[in-house]
Structure formats: C-alpha cells, structure tokens
Amino acid sequence: MPLLDAIRALCEIDPPHRLPPCDLGELADVLVAHGLAPMASYHVENRLVGAGLPDAFRERLLTVYQGVVNDNLYRVLSLRSVLREAAGVPAVLLDGAAYADWLYPHLAFRPLGDLRLSVRGEDGARFAEAASRAGFALEETGPGGRTATFGDGKIRLAIQEGLWPGAAADPGLFERARPHPAFGKSVARPAPEDALVGAVAGQALLGLYAPLHTFVDLRQLLRLEPGLDVALVARRAQVLGLERALYGSMTLLAHFFPDVGERARSLRPALGAAERMAVEAVVESARDPVRLRHLRGAEAAARAVVAPRA
C-alpha cells in the first residue's frame, strides 16, 4: 500500500532519503489525523526525505509542528511546576509525558495530549494540594475516588491509581518503575513492559480504533534493547484482562510496522477460536489508516470485544 509505505517513511526516527510515491494530499490528511504530522514535518524540514516536496505539503505539516511544539512545551513546564510542588509524592508518568527523553529524541515528535500520572491512593490528597499551589484546580473525581482531574484553564492533568482511568491500585507499576530525573527525584516512568500494557489498555478503550501515533509508541517500545520480558507482559495482560486487547494491538502493530512484526507476534497470547475471530474482525476494520479516521462511531461496539476490566 503506497500510502502506508509513505507513512512508515515519515514516522521513522531515522527516515529514508526518499519518500515513496503516493497522493500527498491524502498523506497529509492521515498524518494530521493520526498525530504524526509533527514528526513528519521535522523530517521534511531537516532530512533528505523532504527534498523536492511541494511547499503546500510542507507548510501544512509545519503549521501543525509549530502548534505541537508550543503546546508540548507549555505542558512540560506546567507538569514540572506541579511536580516541584509535589516533591516527595511518588508518581509514575504515563503516556506521552513518560516517553519524552526516552522513546523519542525530540519533544515535538509526539503530541503529549492530556497529562496523566499514576499516584497511590494514599498520596492523592497531598498531590491535590501541590497541584493547587501550582495553579491547578480540582475539576472532577472519578467513581470510587480512583481518579482526579485538575486544570489551569488551558490544560488538564489527571491522576489515577492504575494503568488506565478507573483501574484498581497497581503496586507492581511502582515497584518496576524507572527513575525519570528530568521531572524530579520522586517521579518515575513505567518499566517498558508496563508502558506497553498501558498503551494497549489505551487502545482497547478506543476499541482498537486508535491513532497511529500510539502504534509508533508501541513500535518504539518493541525496539528497546534488551527486549521486553515476554512472560511479564503475558502475566500483566492476563491479570488485567487485556489478553484480547494485546492480541489485537500486536496484530495491528505487525501490519503497520513489519520491521517489529516478529516481536509483536511473539507477544500475542493464545486465544480461543471464538475470541480470536471476534478480535480479528475488529482488526480487519482497523487496518486501513484512511478508513480508520472515519471509524470513531464503531468504538462502542468494538469496546465490548477488547476493553480491559477495571
């Protein structure tokens, strides 16, 4: 598929020298829709792959790039401000904030989106006080008090006990977490295996109709050396009820990025025939990045197939 080949080229950390031929208008639409425009723009402006590309294509991507750079920088500075006030409160960064200075070499390669952290339940009140001192007001709390969301009028910051909103407390997440000194002494990022399971959970909550930048996250996690602990991923997926989601995410990852296909398939759990057929039906409908932009209405139906248990 020429379009998918071009997407792969522009979301590589080290892109090829030439862009495979494709419809550039369609390519720009998909890159923007899937959160890949910032990384693509960086390559187009700074690498040989951008040589000779039309100004209109470059300018469209560059506009998104500049917006993401400014937005990400504000989010990082705001997060650091909160974490300084919360010094001494153990926290594990999740999603995009965790990947900064880890999976990606440049802050603009991935839109950070809403900031999420895992905080132990007993530390929630202290974190809330720290957030208030940093200018973030409590906006809402989730069922059972497992989540809380704060805002400063521009961005939102959420804390939760587990890997996804509403999930139960997850002591192993903190035990395996790795220091993330760029954000403070009490702040960590997940172990690669937990980061992968968390990313899969996020995709499951979207019924696998997830933006392609989340599959780039998974690709980068599978490229880490030494490789992921397959047995640990399997145990985590089983305990958290994510076996079907893991199977679906890894199948799609192998399709979108064949270079990690063997590793992705090695992480797929064994499913019964009926489960596998149900998940593969969702996978089949989510394989086309163009069509994927228009499948948001199917999320509710797919979620019954792949959503994790709280």
PDB file of C-alpha atoms in Angstrom:
ATOM      1  CA  MET A   1       0.000   0.000   0.000  1.00  0.00           C
ATOM      2  CA  PRO A   2       1.837   3.151  -1.215  1.00  0.00           C
ATOM      3  CA  LEU A   3       0.216   5.408   1.388  1.00  0.00           C
ATOM      4  CA  LEU A   4       1.232   3.163   4.273  1.00  0.00           C
ATOM      5  CA  ASP A   5       4.786   2.950   2.911  1.00  0.00           C
ATOM      6  CA  ALA A   6       4.962   6.761   2.912  1.00  0.00           C
ATOM      7  CA  ILE A   7       3.577   6.927   6.462  1.00  0.00           C
ATOM      8  CA  ARG A   8       6.219   4.440   7.620  1.00  0.00           C
ATOM      9  CA  ALA A   9       8.946   6.508   5.975  1.00  0.00           C
ATOM     10  CA  LEU A  10       7.929   9.772   7.641  1.00  0.00           C
ATOM     11  CA  CYS A  11       7.422   8.375  11.131  1.00  0.00           C
ATOM     12  CA  GLU A  12      10.794   6.673  11.333  1.00  0.00           C
ATOM     13  CA  ILE A  13      13.285   8.078  13.814  1.00  0.00           C
ATOM     14  CA  ASP A  14      15.882   7.896  11.018  1.00  0.00           C
ATOM     15  CA  PRO A  15      13.877   8.249   7.780  1.00  0.00           C
ATOM     16  CA  PRO A  16      14.970   7.072   4.323  1.00  0.00           C
ATOM     17  CA  HIS A  17      16.314   9.567   1.812  1.00  0.00           C
ATOM     18  CA  ARG A  18      13.313   9.336  -0.489  1.00  0.00           C
ATOM     19  CA  LEU A  19       9.579   9.402   0.100  1.00  0.00           C
ATOM     20  CA  PRO A  20       7.707   6.536  -1.599  1.00  0.00           C
ATOM     21  CA  PRO A  21       5.262   7.844  -4.234  1.00  0.00           C
ATOM     22  CA  CYS A  22       1.718   8.448  -3.015  1.00  0.00           C
ATOM     23  CA  ASP A  23      -1.096  11.008  -3.010  1.00  0.00           C
ATOM     24  CA  LEU A  24       0.426  13.809  -0.936  1.00  0.00           C
ATOM     25  CA  GLY A  25      -2.928  15.364  -0.094  1.00  0.00           C
ATOM     26  CA  GLU A  26      -4.183  12.078   1.314  1.00  0.00           C
ATOM     27  CA  LEU A  27      -0.878  11.541   3.116  1.00  0.00           C
ATOM     28  CA  ALA A  28      -1.116  14.942   4.799  1.00  0.00           C
ATOM     29  CA  ASP A  29      -4.707  14.234   5.861  1.00  0.00           C
ATOM     30  CA  VAL A  30      -3.697  10.966   7.523  1.00  0.00           C
ATOM     31  CA  LEU A  31      -0.580  12.386   9.177  1.00  0.00           C
ATOM     32  CA  VAL A  32      -2.579  15.214  10.722  1.00  0.00           C
ATOM     33  CA  ALA A  33      -5.484  12.995  11.784  1.00  0.00           C
ATOM     34  CA  HIS A  34      -3.224  10.438  13.460  1.00  0.00           C
ATOM     35  CA  GLY A  35      -0.860  12.751  15.347  1.00  0.00           C
ATOM     36  CA  LEU A  36       2.075  12.006  13.037  1.00  0.00           C
ATOM     37  CA  ALA A  37       2.332  15.417  11.361  1.00  0.00           C
ATOM     38  CA  PRO A  38       4.865  16.871  13.857  1.00  0.00           C
ATOM     39  CA  MET A  39       7.393  14.061  13.394  1.00  0.00           C
ATOM     40  CA  ALA A  40       6.835  14.062   9.640  1.00  0.00           C
ATOM     41  CA  SER A  41       7.330  17.826   9.471  1.00  0.00           C
ATOM     42  CA  TYR A  42      10.584  17.627  11.411  1.00  0.00           C
ATOM     43  CA  HIS A  43      11.927  15.107   8.896  1.00  0.00           C
ATOM     44  CA  VAL A  44      10.635  17.002   5.879  1.00  0.00           C
ATOM     45  CA  GLU A  45      12.340  20.200   7.046  1.00  0.00           C
ATOM     46  CA  ASN A  46      15.592  18.658   8.303  1.00  0.00           C
ATOM     47  CA  ARG A  47      16.247  15.448   6.364  1.00  0.00           C
ATOM     48  CA  LEU A  48      16.804  14.482   2.735  1.00  0.00           C
ATOM     49  CA  VAL A  49      13.385  12.844   2.589  1.00  0.00           C
ATOM     50  CA  GLY A  50      11.869  16.337   2.290  1.00  0.00           C
ATOM     51  CA  ALA A  51      13.840  17.315  -0.815  1.00  0.00           C
ATOM     52  CA  GLY A  52      11.580  18.421  -3.641  1.00  0.00           C
ATOM     53  CA  LEU A  53       8.282  18.106  -1.780  1.00  0.00           C
ATOM     54  CA  PRO A  54       5.709  20.831  -2.633  1.00  0.00           C
ATOM     55  CA  ASP A  55       5.509  23.929  -0.441  1.00  0.00           C
ATOM     56  CA  ALA A  56       1.812  23.392   0.274  1.00  0.00           C
ATOM     57  CA  PHE A  57       2.504  19.940   1.738  1.00  0.00           C
ATOM     58  CA  ARG A  58       5.425  21.210   3.815  1.00  0.00           C
ATOM     59  CA  GLU A  59       3.532  24.251   5.096  1.00  0.00           C
ATOM     60  CA  ARG A  60       0.542  22.198   6.193  1.00  0.00           C
ATOM     61  CA  LEU A  61       2.745  19.897   8.268  1.00  0.00           C
ATOM     62  CA  LEU A  62       4.867  22.775   9.569  1.00  0.00           C
ATOM     63  CA  THR A  63       1.804  24.581  10.919  1.00  0.00           C
ATOM     64  CA  VAL A  64       0.896  21.517  12.974  1.00  0.00           C
ATOM     65  CA  TYR A  65       4.508  21.063  14.065  1.00  0.00           C
ATOM     66  CA  GLN A  66       4.761  24.616  15.402  1.00  0.00           C
ATOM     67  CA  GLY A  67       1.492  24.259  17.282  1.00  0.00           C
ATOM     68  CA  VAL A  68       2.558  20.968  18.872  1.00  0.00           C
ATOM     69  CA  VAL A  69       5.967  22.347  19.878  1.00  0.00           C
ATOM     70  CA  ASN A  70       4.338  25.264  21.710  1.00  0.00           C
ATOM     71  CA  ASP A  71       1.644  23.097  23.265  1.00  0.00           C
ATOM     72  CA  ASN A  72       4.052  20.380  24.391  1.00  0.00           C
ATOM     73  CA  LEU A  73       6.451  22.917  25.877  1.00  0.00           C
ATOM     74  CA  TYR A  74       3.654  24.523  27.896  1.00  0.00           C
ATOM     75  CA  ARG A  75       2.518  21.109  29.123  1.00  0.00           C
ATOM     76  CA  VAL A  76       6.007  20.043  30.161  1.00  0.00           C
ATOM     77  CA  LEU A  77       6.692  23.303  32.005  1.00  0.00           C
ATOM     78  CA  SER A  78       3.310  23.112  33.743  1.00  0.00           C
ATOM     79  CA  LEU A  79       3.872  19.483  34.702  1.00  0.00           C
ATOM     80  CA  ARG A  80       7.286  20.274  36.126  1.00  0.00           C
ATOM     81  CA  SER A  81       5.762  23.106  38.144  1.00  0.00           C
ATOM     82  CA  VAL A  82       3.215  20.744  39.693  1.00  0.00           C
ATOM     83  CA  LEU A  83       5.816  18.057  40.345  1.00  0.00           C
ATOM     84  CA  ARG A  84       8.123  20.547  42.053  1.00  0.00           C
ATOM     85  CA  GLU A  85       5.305  21.387  44.442  1.00  0.00           C
ATOM     86  CA  ALA A  86       4.630  17.663  44.869  1.00  0.00           C
ATOM     87  CA  ALA A  87       8.230  16.777  45.667  1.00  0.00           C
ATOM     88  CA  GLY A  88       8.203  13.679  47.840  1.00  0.00           C
ATOM     89  CA  VAL A  89       4.970  12.300  46.376  1.00  0.00           C
ATOM     90  CA  PRO A  90       5.860   9.192  44.293  1.00  0.00           C
ATOM     91  CA  ALA A  91       4.348   9.425  40.833  1.00  0.00           C
ATOM     92  CA  VAL A  92       4.669   7.406  37.627  1.00  0.00           C
ATOM     93  CA  LEU A  93       4.277   9.350  34.397  1.00  0.00           C
ATOM     94  CA  LEU A  94       2.067   7.707  31.787  1.00  0.00           C
ATOM     95  CA  ASP A  95       1.598   8.048  28.037  1.00  0.00           C
ATOM     96  CA  GLY A  96       3.285  10.868  26.143  1.00  0.00           C
ATOM     97  CA  ALA A  97       4.915  12.551  29.122  1.00  0.00           C
ATOM     98  CA  ALA A  98       6.639   9.274  30.026  1.00  0.00           C
ATOM     99  CA  TYR A  99       8.023   8.899  26.504  1.00  0.00           C
ATOM    100  CA  ALA A 100       9.735  12.308  26.453  1.00  0.00           C
ATOM    101  CA  ASP A 101      13.511  11.892  26.762  1.00  0.00           C
ATOM    102  CA  TRP A 102      13.025   8.130  26.469  1.00  0.00           C
ATOM    103  CA  LEU A 103      11.384   6.809  23.299  1.00  0.00           C
ATOM    104  CA  TYR A 104      11.717   9.979  21.233  1.00  0.00           C
ATOM    105  CA  PRO A 105      14.715  12.270  20.715  1.00  0.00           C
ATOM    106  CA  HIS A 106      12.683  15.445  20.232  1.00  0.00           C
ATOM    107  CA  LEU A 107       9.819  16.894  22.268  1.00  0.00           C
ATOM    108  CA  ALA A 108       7.787  17.686  19.139  1.00  0.00           C
ATOM    109  CA  PHE A 109       7.828  14.159  17.703  1.00  0.00           C
ATOM    110  CA  ARG A 110       4.639  13.239  19.555  1.00  0.00           C
ATOM    111  CA  PRO A 111       1.744  15.376  20.832  1.00  0.00           C
ATOM    112  CA  LEU A 112       1.621  14.887  24.597  1.00  0.00           C
ATOM    113  CA  GLY A 113      -2.138  15.316  24.941  1.00  0.00           C
ATOM    114  CA  ASP A 114      -3.714  15.369  28.394  1.00  0.00           C
ATOM    115  CA  LEU A 115      -1.159  14.670  31.110  1.00  0.00           C
ATOM    116  CA  ARG A 116      -1.664  11.503  33.164  1.00  0.00           C
ATOM    117  CA  LEU A 117       0.153  10.142  36.177  1.00  0.00           C
ATOM    118  CA  SER A 118      -0.301   7.201  38.473  1.00  0.00           C
ATOM    119  CA  VAL A 119      -0.342   8.206  42.149  1.00  0.00           C
ATOM    120  CA  ARG A 120      -1.034   5.899  45.076  1.00  0.00           C
ATOM    121  CA  GLY A 121      -4.449   6.429  46.650  1.00  0.00           C
ATOM    122  CA  GLU A 122      -2.980   7.436  49.999  1.00  0.00           C
ATOM    123  CA  ASP A 123      -0.956  10.184  48.262  1.00  0.00           C
ATOM    124  CA  GLY A 124      -3.877  11.671  46.331  1.00  0.00           C
ATOM    125  CA  ALA A 125      -4.671  14.419  48.842  1.00  0.00           C
ATOM    126  CA  ARG A 126      -1.048  15.574  49.030  1.00  0.00           C
ATOM    127  CA  PHE A 127      -0.832  15.679  45.251  1.00  0.00           C
ATOM    128  CA  ALA A 128      -4.062  17.673  45.043  1.00  0.00           C
ATOM    129  CA  GLU A 129      -2.678  20.254  47.472  1.00  0.00           C
ATOM    130  CA  ALA A 130       0.508  20.516  45.417  1.00  0.00           C
ATOM    131  CA  ALA A 131      -1.471  20.933  42.208  1.00  0.00           C
ATOM    132  CA  SER A 132      -3.475  23.722  43.824  1.00  0.00           C
ATOM    133  CA  ARG A 133      -0.285  25.567  44.795  1.00  0.00           C
ATOM    134  CA  ALA A 134       0.862  25.294  41.170  1.00  0.00           C
ATOM    135  CA  GLY A 135      -2.376  26.867  39.906  1.00  0.00           C
ATOM    136  CA  PHE A 136      -4.328  23.711  39.039  1.00  0.00           C
ATOM    137  CA  ALA A 137      -7.828  23.425  40.469  1.00  0.00           C
ATOM    138  CA  LEU A 138      -9.642  20.152  41.018  1.00  0.00           C
ATOM    139  CA  GLU A 139     -12.233  19.747  38.228  1.00  0.00           C
ATOM    140  CA  GLU A 140     -13.643  16.287  38.825  1.00  0.00           C
ATOM    141  CA  THR A 141     -13.130  12.967  40.566  1.00  0.00           C
ATOM    142  CA  GLY A 142     -13.988   9.554  39.222  1.00  0.00           C
ATOM    143  CA  PRO A 143     -16.044   6.708  40.713  1.00  0.00           C
ATOM    144  CA  GLY A 144     -14.542   5.315  43.879  1.00  0.00           C
ATOM    145  CA  GLY A 145     -12.056   8.156  44.083  1.00  0.00           C
ATOM    146  CA  ARG A 146      -9.632   6.286  41.825  1.00  0.00           C
ATOM    147  CA  THR A 147      -9.133   9.244  39.511  1.00  0.00           C
ATOM    148  CA  ALA A 148      -8.970  13.017  39.787  1.00  0.00           C
ATOM    149  CA  THR A 149      -8.595  15.658  37.100  1.00  0.00           C
ATOM    150  CA  PHE A 150      -7.099  19.134  37.577  1.00  0.00           C
ATOM    151  CA  GLY A 151      -6.995  22.103  35.224  1.00  0.00           C
ATOM    152  CA  ASP A 152      -5.422  25.525  34.963  1.00  0.00           C
ATOM    153  CA  GLY A 153      -7.830  26.856  32.349  1.00  0.00           C
ATOM    154  CA  LYS A 154      -5.626  25.760  29.474  1.00  0.00           C
ATOM    155  CA  ILE A 155      -4.662  22.131  30.011  1.00  0.00           C
ATOM    156  CA  ARG A 156      -5.772  19.206  32.136  1.00  0.00           C
ATOM    157  CA  LEU A 157      -3.763  16.916  34.358  1.00  0.00           C
ATOM    158  CA  ALA A 158      -5.191  13.615  35.603  1.00  0.00           C
ATOM    159  CA  ILE A 159      -4.040  11.247  38.326  1.00  0.00           C
ATOM    160  CA  GLN A 160      -5.133   7.643  38.657  1.00  0.00           C
ATOM    161  CA  GLU A 161      -4.242   4.590  40.720  1.00  0.00           C
ATOM    162  CA  GLY A 162      -3.678   2.101  37.895  1.00  0.00           C
ATOM    163  CA  LEU A 163      -2.657   1.888  34.262  1.00  0.00           C
ATOM    164  CA  TRP A 164      -5.901   3.346  32.907  1.00  0.00           C
ATOM    165  CA  PRO A 165      -8.605   5.593  34.348  1.00  0.00           C
ATOM    166  CA  GLY A 166     -10.682   3.752  36.919  1.00  0.00           C
ATOM    167  CA  ALA A 167      -8.374   0.738  37.191  1.00  0.00           C
ATOM    168  CA  ALA A 168      -7.574  -0.629  40.618  1.00  0.00           C
ATOM    169  CA  ALA A 169      -4.381   0.236  42.503  1.00  0.00           C
ATOM    170  CA  ASP A 170      -1.358  -1.337  40.870  1.00  0.00           C
ATOM    171  CA  PRO A 171       1.595  -1.783  43.281  1.00  0.00           C
ATOM    172  CA  GLY A 172       3.688  -3.577  40.649  1.00  0.00           C
ATOM    173  CA  LEU A 173       3.634  -0.480  38.475  1.00  0.00           C
ATOM    174  CA  PHE A 174       5.511   1.436  41.172  1.00  0.00           C
ATOM    175  CA  GLU A 175       7.821  -1.445  42.045  1.00  0.00           C
ATOM    176  CA  ARG A 176       9.058  -1.813  38.466  1.00  0.00           C
ATOM    177  CA  ALA A 177       9.108   1.905  37.595  1.00  0.00           C
ATOM    178  CA  ARG A 178      12.368   3.506  36.458  1.00  0.00           C
ATOM    179  CA  PRO A 179      13.635   6.932  37.585  1.00  0.00           C
ATOM    180  CA  HIS A 180      12.778   9.814  35.266  1.00  0.00           C
ATOM    181  CA  PRO A 181      15.079  12.524  36.674  1.00  0.00           C
ATOM    182  CA  ALA A 182      14.106  15.135  34.078  1.00  0.00           C
ATOM    183  CA  PHE A 183      10.858  15.557  36.032  1.00  0.00           C
ATOM    184  CA  GLY A 184      12.083  15.244  39.618  1.00  0.00           C
ATOM    185  CA  LYS A 185      13.510  12.820  42.165  1.00  0.00           C
ATOM    186  CA  SER A 186      10.119  11.361  43.127  1.00  0.00           C
ATOM    187  CA  VAL A 187       8.994  10.895  39.524  1.00  0.00           C
ATOM    188  CA  ALA A 188       9.370   7.716  37.504  1.00  0.00           C
ATOM    189  CA  ARG A 189       8.376   6.297  34.154  1.00  0.00           C
ATOM    190  CA  PRO A 190       6.923   2.822  33.749  1.00  0.00           C
ATOM    191  CA  ALA A 191       9.040  -0.214  33.045  1.00  0.00           C
ATOM    192  CA  PRO A 192       8.863  -0.962  29.296  1.00  0.00           C
ATOM    193  CA  GLU A 193       6.525  -3.896  29.891  1.00  0.00           C
ATOM    194  CA  ASP A 194       4.121  -1.748  31.908  1.00  0.00           C
ATOM    195  CA  ALA A 195       4.330   1.041  29.339  1.00  0.00           C
ATOM    196  CA  LEU A 196       3.364  -1.428  26.625  1.00  0.00           C
ATOM    197  CA  VAL A 197       0.449  -2.864  28.606  1.00  0.00           C
ATOM    198  CA  GLY A 198      -0.710   0.680  29.426  1.00  0.00           C
ATOM    199  CA  ALA A 199      -0.576   1.677  25.760  1.00  0.00           C
ATOM    200  CA  VAL A 200      -2.563  -1.437  24.844  1.00  0.00           C
ATOM    201  CA  ALA A 201      -5.142  -0.561  27.500  1.00  0.00           C
ATOM    202  CA  GLY A 202      -5.497   2.904  25.976  1.00  0.00           C
ATOM    203  CA  GLN A 203      -6.041   1.400  22.538  1.00  0.00           C
ATOM    204  CA  ALA A 204      -8.562  -1.048  23.992  1.00  0.00           C
ATOM    205  CA  LEU A 205     -10.593   1.823  25.421  1.00  0.00           C
ATOM    206  CA  LEU A 206     -10.837   3.079  21.813  1.00  0.00           C
ATOM    207  CA  GLY A 207     -11.893  -0.323  20.545  1.00  0.00           C
ATOM    208  CA  LEU A 208      -8.516  -0.617  18.755  1.00  0.00           C
ATOM    209  CA  TYR A 209      -9.524   2.315  16.519  1.00  0.00           C
ATOM    210  CA  ALA A 210      -6.580   4.230  17.953  1.00  0.00           C
ATOM    211  CA  PRO A 211      -4.488   6.962  16.308  1.00  0.00           C
ATOM    212  CA  LEU A 212      -1.390   5.699  14.571  1.00  0.00           C
ATOM    213  CA  HIS A 213       0.923   7.641  16.858  1.00  0.00           C
ATOM    214  CA  THR A 214       0.006   5.135  19.591  1.00  0.00           C
ATOM    215  CA  PHE A 215       1.269   2.335  17.339  1.00  0.00           C
ATOM    216  CA  VAL A 216       4.506   4.270  16.849  1.00  0.00           C
ATOM    217  CA  ASP A 217       4.769   4.291  20.668  1.00  0.00           C
ATOM    218  CA  LEU A 218       4.394   0.506  20.659  1.00  0.00           C
ATOM    219  CA  ARG A 219       6.939   0.172  17.865  1.00  0.00           C
ATOM    220  CA  GLN A 220       9.473   2.184  19.826  1.00  0.00           C
ATOM    221  CA  LEU A 221       8.876   0.060  22.931  1.00  0.00           C
ATOM    222  CA  LEU A 222       9.477  -3.124  20.963  1.00  0.00           C
ATOM    223  CA  ARG A 223      12.709  -1.703  19.565  1.00  0.00           C
ATOM    224  CA  LEU A 224      14.197  -1.176  23.021  1.00  0.00           C
ATOM    225  CA  GLU A 225      17.230  -3.253  23.912  1.00  0.00           C
ATOM    226  CA  PRO A 226      17.342  -5.576  25.698  1.00  0.00           C
ATOM    227  CA  GLY A 227      13.966  -6.783  24.514  1.00  0.00           C
ATOM    228  CA  LEU A 228      10.826  -6.828  26.605  1.00  0.00           C
ATOM    229  CA  ASP A 229      10.154  -9.609  29.087  1.00  0.00           C
ATOM    230  CA  VAL A 230       7.539 -11.597  27.149  1.00  0.00           C
ATOM    231  CA  ALA A 231       6.492 -13.615  30.191  1.00  0.00           C
ATOM    232  CA  LEU A 232       5.937 -10.460  32.261  1.00  0.00           C
ATOM    233  CA  VAL A 233       3.818  -8.881  29.517  1.00  0.00           C
ATOM    234  CA  ALA A 234       1.742 -12.061  29.319  1.00  0.00           C
ATOM    235  CA  ARG A 235       1.196 -12.151  33.080  1.00  0.00           C
ATOM    236  CA  ARG A 236       0.244  -8.497  33.216  1.00  0.00           C
ATOM    237  CA  ALA A 237      -2.202  -8.860  30.336  1.00  0.00           C
ATOM    238  CA  GLN A 238      -3.827 -11.882  31.947  1.00  0.00           C
ATOM    239  CA  VAL A 239      -4.185 -10.312  35.387  1.00  0.00           C
ATOM    240  CA  LEU A 240      -5.562  -7.082  33.925  1.00  0.00           C
ATOM    241  CA  GLY A 241      -7.958  -8.771  31.497  1.00  0.00           C
ATOM    242  CA  LEU A 242      -6.122  -7.462  28.453  1.00  0.00           C
ATOM    243  CA  GLU A 243      -5.399 -10.672  26.548  1.00  0.00           C
ATOM    244  CA  ARG A 244      -7.773  -9.858  23.666  1.00  0.00           C
ATOM    245  CA  ALA A 245      -6.599  -6.259  23.520  1.00  0.00           C
ATOM    246  CA  LEU A 246      -2.950  -7.370  23.477  1.00  0.00           C
ATOM    247  CA  TYR A 247      -3.653  -9.839  20.668  1.00  0.00           C
ATOM    248  CA  GLY A 248      -5.412  -7.172  18.609  1.00  0.00           C
ATOM    249  CA  SER A 249      -2.861  -4.423  19.229  1.00  0.00           C
ATOM    250  CA  MET A 250       0.096  -6.646  18.370  1.00  0.00           C
ATOM    251  CA  THR A 251      -1.610  -7.909  15.215  1.00  0.00           C
ATOM    252  CA  LEU A 252      -2.210  -4.341  14.050  1.00  0.00           C
ATOM    253  CA  LEU A 253       1.309  -3.296  15.035  1.00  0.00           C
ATOM    254  CA  ALA A 254       2.778  -6.094  12.879  1.00  0.00           C
ATOM    255  CA  HIS A 255       0.649  -4.833   9.986  1.00  0.00           C
ATOM    256  CA  PHE A 256       1.559  -1.163  10.345  1.00  0.00           C
ATOM    257  CA  PHE A 257       5.261  -1.747  11.104  1.00  0.00           C
ATOM    258  CA  PRO A 258       6.504  -5.084   9.705  1.00  0.00           C
ATOM    259  CA  ASP A 259      10.042  -4.483  10.979  1.00  0.00           C
ATOM    260  CA  VAL A 260       8.808  -5.298  14.508  1.00  0.00           C
ATOM    261  CA  GLY A 261       6.282  -7.843  13.294  1.00  0.00           C
ATOM    262  CA  GLU A 262       8.106 -10.883  14.651  1.00  0.00           C
ATOM    263  CA  ARG A 263       8.473  -9.327  18.096  1.00  0.00           C
ATOM    264  CA  ALA A 264       4.851  -8.175  18.069  1.00  0.00           C
ATOM    265  CA  ARG A 265       3.536 -11.621  17.167  1.00  0.00           C
ATOM    266  CA  SER A 266       5.650 -13.187  19.918  1.00  0.00           C
ATOM    267  CA  LEU A 267       3.686 -11.111  22.452  1.00  0.00           C
ATOM    268  CA  ARG A 268       0.266 -12.285  21.287  1.00  0.00           C
ATOM    269  CA  PRO A 269      -1.425 -14.521  23.864  1.00  0.00           C
ATOM    270  CA  ALA A 270      -3.210 -17.709  22.915  1.00  0.00           C
ATOM    271  CA  LEU A 271      -6.949 -17.122  22.477  1.00  0.00           C
ATOM    272  CA  GLY A 272      -9.839 -19.476  21.943  1.00  0.00           C
ATOM    273  CA  ALA A 273     -11.169 -19.696  18.415  1.00  0.00           C
ATOM    274  CA  ALA A 274     -14.277 -17.601  19.099  1.00  0.00           C
ATOM    275  CA  GLU A 275     -12.287 -14.873  20.910  1.00  0.00           C
ATOM    276  CA  ARG A 276      -9.684 -14.768  18.168  1.00  0.00           C
ATOM    277  CA  MET A 277     -12.288 -14.448  15.419  1.00  0.00           C
ATOM    278  CA  ALA A 278     -14.041 -11.612  17.266  1.00  0.00           C
ATOM    279  CA  VAL A 279     -10.816  -9.675  17.741  1.00  0.00           C
ATOM    280  CA  GLU A 280      -9.617 -10.319  14.198  1.00  0.00           C
ATOM    281  CA  ALA A 281     -12.887  -8.904  12.867  1.00  0.00           C
ATOM    282  CA  VAL A 282     -12.118  -5.632  14.651  1.00  0.00           C
ATOM    283  CA  VAL A 283      -8.502  -5.765  13.488  1.00  0.00           C
ATOM    284  CA  GLU A 284      -9.594  -6.158   9.875  1.00  0.00           C
ATOM    285  CA  SER A 285     -11.705  -2.988  10.073  1.00  0.00           C
ATOM    286  CA  ALA A 286      -8.851  -1.006  11.652  1.00  0.00           C
ATOM    287  CA  ARG A 287      -6.073  -1.917   9.197  1.00  0.00           C
ATOM    288  CA  ASP A 288      -6.631   0.961   6.762  1.00  0.00           C
ATOM    289  CA  PRO A 289      -5.263   4.278   8.113  1.00  0.00           C
ATOM    290  CA  VAL A 290      -7.508   6.292   5.765  1.00  0.00           C
ATOM    291  CA  ARG A 291     -10.678   4.462   6.730  1.00  0.00           C
ATOM    292  CA  LEU A 292      -9.552   4.462  10.357  1.00  0.00           C
ATOM    293  CA  ARG A 293     -10.131   8.221  10.513  1.00  0.00           C
ATOM    294  CA  HIS A 294     -13.855   7.631   9.997  1.00  0.00           C
ATOM    295  CA  LEU A 295     -14.458   4.700  12.354  1.00  0.00           C
ATOM    296  CA  ARG A 296     -14.988   6.552  15.608  1.00  0.00           C
ATOM    297  CA  GLY A 297     -18.675   5.597  15.632  1.00  0.00           C
ATOM    298  CA  ALA A 298     -17.734   1.923  15.806  1.00  0.00           C
ATOM    299  CA  GLU A 299     -15.839   2.269  19.082  1.00  0.00           C
ATOM    300  CA  ALA A 300     -18.713   1.272  21.356  1.00  0.00           C
ATOM    301  CA  ALA A 301     -19.326  -1.999  19.519  1.00  0.00           C
ATOM    302  CA  ALA A 302     -15.649  -2.889  19.387  1.00  0.00           C
ATOM    303  CA  ARG A 303     -15.096  -1.988  23.015  1.00  0.00           C
ATOM    304  CA  ALA A 304     -17.212  -4.943  24.112  1.00  0.00           C
ATOM    305  CA  VAL A 305     -14.690  -7.169  22.370  1.00  0.00           C
ATOM    306  CA  VAL A 306     -11.415  -5.729  23.588  1.00  0.00           C
ATOM    307  CA  ALA A 307     -11.917  -3.375  26.546  1.00  0.00           C
ATOM    308  CA  PRO A 308      -9.929  -4.133  29.733  1.00  0.00           C
ATOM    309  CA  ARG A 309     -11.502  -4.954  33.070  1.00  0.00           C
ATOM    310  CA  ALA A 310     -11.150  -2.387  35.889  1.00  0.00           C
TER     311      ALA A 310
END
